[in-house]
XYZ file of C-alpha atoms in Angstrom:
213
model
C 4.995 17.567 -18.939
C 4.315 15.391 -15.906
C 7.448 14.336 -14.023
C 8.241 10.651 -13.993
C 7.947 8.497 -10.883
C 11.418 7.385 -9.781
C 11.389 3.705 -8.819
C 13.944 1.343 -7.241
C 13.541 -2.443 -7.483
C 15.092 -4.623 -4.761
C 14.799 -8.394 -5.226
C 17.416 -11.138 -5.021
C 16.058 -12.994 -8.068
C 17.804 -11.356 -11.069
C 15.368 -12.595 -13.720
C 12.336 -11.349 -11.810
C 14.012 -8.038 -10.989
C 15.015 -7.514 -14.605
C 11.497 -8.356 -15.757
C 9.916 -5.797 -13.442
C 12.505 -3.193 -14.411
C 11.993 -3.766 -18.130
C 8.190 -3.770 -17.861
C 8.049 -0.503 -15.908
C 10.622 1.127 -18.195
C 8.284 0.497 -21.114
C 5.391 2.286 -19.389
C 5.294 6.050 -19.762
C 5.823 8.006 -16.559
C 8.331 5.725 -14.812
C 12.085 5.882 -14.363
C 14.080 3.038 -12.793
C 16.802 4.724 -10.756
C 18.343 1.707 -9.019
C 18.277 -2.062 -8.539
C 19.369 -4.088 -5.535
C 19.147 -7.543 -3.991
C 19.427 -7.175 -0.207
C 18.495 -5.209 2.896
C 21.793 -3.348 2.737
C 21.214 -2.469 -0.928
C 17.731 -1.163 -0.142
C 18.969 0.982 2.740
C 21.801 2.401 0.664
C 19.538 3.202 -2.280
C 17.001 4.954 -0.050
C 19.705 7.018 1.622
C 21.670 7.993 -1.479
C 19.023 8.228 -4.203
C 15.687 8.713 -2.436
C 13.450 7.109 -5.087
C 9.780 8.080 -5.036
C 8.816 4.441 -4.535
C 10.839 1.346 -3.638
C 9.610 -2.117 -4.664
C 11.027 -4.716 -2.287
C 10.731 -8.458 -1.739
C 10.286 -10.023 1.698
C 12.559 -13.025 1.074
C 16.008 -11.594 0.395
C 19.347 -11.368 2.220
C 18.840 -9.397 5.421
C 15.055 -9.787 5.163
C 12.566 -7.423 3.557
C 10.525 -6.937 6.715
C 13.707 -6.165 8.643
C 14.727 -3.710 5.936
C 11.651 -1.503 6.371
C 12.612 0.156 9.689
C 16.253 0.356 8.577
C 15.209 2.217 5.433
C 12.862 4.561 7.265
C 15.586 5.368 9.784
C 17.799 6.840 7.049
C 14.967 8.022 4.768
C 11.816 8.662 6.854
C 9.668 9.677 3.888
C 10.556 6.696 1.697
C 7.501 4.964 0.219
C 7.916 1.180 0.198
C 5.814 -1.405 -1.641
C 6.375 -5.037 -0.694
C 6.258 -7.083 -3.912
C 6.239 -10.696 -2.753
C 4.741 -14.168 -3.061
C 3.809 -14.230 0.625
C 0.074 -14.152 1.320
C 0.636 -14.695 5.039
C -1.519 -12.334 7.071
C 1.226 -11.830 9.649
C 3.621 -10.694 6.904
C 1.044 -8.198 5.626
C 0.305 -6.695 9.033
C 3.980 -6.658 10.032
C 4.939 -4.884 6.818
C 2.244 -2.241 7.287
C 2.952 -1.817 10.987
C 6.636 -1.275 10.267
C 5.885 1.424 7.726
C 5.390 -0.143 4.301
C 2.968 1.846 2.160
C 1.902 -0.993 -0.115
C 1.680 -4.783 -0.311
C 1.297 -6.551 -3.660
C 1.616 -10.154 -4.795
C 4.103 -11.086 -7.506
C 1.404 -12.421 -9.800
C 0.307 -8.850 -10.571
C 0.490 -7.652 -14.191
C 2.685 -4.771 -15.308
C -0.160 -2.300 -15.882
C -1.767 -3.130 -12.535
C 1.595 -2.765 -10.771
C 2.089 0.601 -12.447
C -1.297 1.742 -11.113
C -0.371 0.600 -7.599
C 2.897 2.542 -7.794
C 1.015 5.664 -8.923
C -1.426 5.195 -6.033
C 1.359 4.930 -3.452
C 3.388 7.747 -5.013
C 0.346 10.011 -4.629
C 0.334 9.416 -0.864
C -2.155 6.550 -0.502
C -1.612 3.123 0.989
C -2.434 0.013 -1.018
C -3.004 -3.617 -0.081
C -3.952 -6.192 -2.720
C -7.745 -6.663 -2.488
C -7.448 -10.449 -2.027
C -5.192 -9.869 0.977
C -7.477 -7.183 2.412
C -10.369 -9.627 2.195
C -8.302 -12.349 3.864
C -7.300 -10.037 6.712
C -10.883 -8.977 7.255
C -12.152 -12.564 7.228
C -9.624 -13.602 9.859
C -11.124 -13.035 13.246
C -8.728 -10.992 15.316
C -9.149 -9.265 18.661
C -11.801 -6.577 18.488
C -10.669 -3.080 19.294
C -12.685 -2.133 22.394
C -14.845 0.927 21.909
C -13.884 1.476 18.286
C -16.624 -0.573 16.649
C -19.232 1.803 18.038
C -17.408 4.733 16.440
C -18.632 3.610 13.017
C -21.988 5.093 14.027
C -20.341 8.528 14.248
C -19.530 8.497 10.541
C -21.715 10.402 8.101
C -23.652 8.387 5.492
C -21.126 9.414 2.818
C -18.183 8.425 5.025
C -19.790 5.021 5.586
C -20.166 4.596 1.813
C -16.497 5.430 1.310
C -15.379 3.094 4.112
C -17.388 0.149 2.749
C -15.767 0.544 -0.673
C -12.290 0.927 0.816
C -12.890 -2.210 2.900
C -13.731 -4.006 -0.353
C -10.219 -3.176 -1.589
C -10.878 -0.117 -3.747
C -8.297 2.661 -4.107
C -9.330 6.300 -3.607
C -9.372 6.706 -7.383
C -11.841 3.866 -7.881
C -13.979 4.974 -4.927
C -14.175 8.408 -6.547
C -15.346 6.857 -9.822
C -17.884 4.635 -8.056
C -19.386 7.514 -6.059
C -18.943 10.185 -8.753
C -16.698 12.303 -6.540
C -13.385 14.081 -6.947
C -10.426 11.972 -5.786
C -9.347 14.755 -3.416
C -12.822 14.613 -1.840
C -12.407 10.894 -1.195
C -8.986 11.557 0.379
C -10.619 14.141 2.665
C -13.314 11.638 3.657
C -10.664 8.992 4.436
C -8.767 11.454 6.618
C -11.968 12.206 8.521
C -12.822 8.505 8.823
C -9.410 7.575 10.226
C -9.545 10.480 12.667
C -13.025 9.544 13.911
C -12.141 5.862 14.251
C -8.788 6.567 15.882
C -6.835 4.434 13.415
C -3.610 4.972 11.487
C -4.389 3.454 8.099
C -7.023 2.105 5.707
C -6.586 -1.523 6.752
C -7.235 -0.693 10.416
C -10.309 1.321 9.413
C -11.619 -1.649 7.442
C -11.044 -3.925 10.432
C -13.051 -1.596 12.678
C -15.877 -1.826 10.145
C -15.603 -5.635 10.197
C -15.811 -5.700 13.998
C -18.855 -3.405 13.894
C -20.609 -5.771 11.508
C -20.026 -8.671 13.919
C -21.546 -6.946 16.942
């Protein structure tokens, strides 16, 4: 029997929080271990219960973005998914830079949210595809020297990177390319190493810059 993913939900809107909790509880493979409504709640839950994944809003007492480093200080391995209405690019990049492992908009359905949680629990990062596309379409400062590194990737690595940049998870890239998911994970590790980046979003941005040269 596969162990259940232990989830905490931190949001200061009781009706929304209860809805998420109820929806996930009805999906096989999930266990809600705690609920909270503030930065202090989130930090306490991470420290005392260590859920596999924490869902957390940005707009709550103490601030969701401010809560990320506080949580990681007491629980360095805590996986955090921001579940929010904010589509602001600065919020997305700040959340990821501070250590969030996922960023999802509140309009997501229960089954899709469950898949995101599984993705993050397995060790991957996830950003909603619409937000990934928005980040990539926003012209930011190019990373000197890194755009040319795309040429060092193998043809298969380039295929993987293009699909990741389109917002696909490792699982869906594996299906698209008829590969094992662990093979895709290996390719992503190699890609990030070659490009000198820390996460999938940064890798996608390097690809964007390369396309604009």
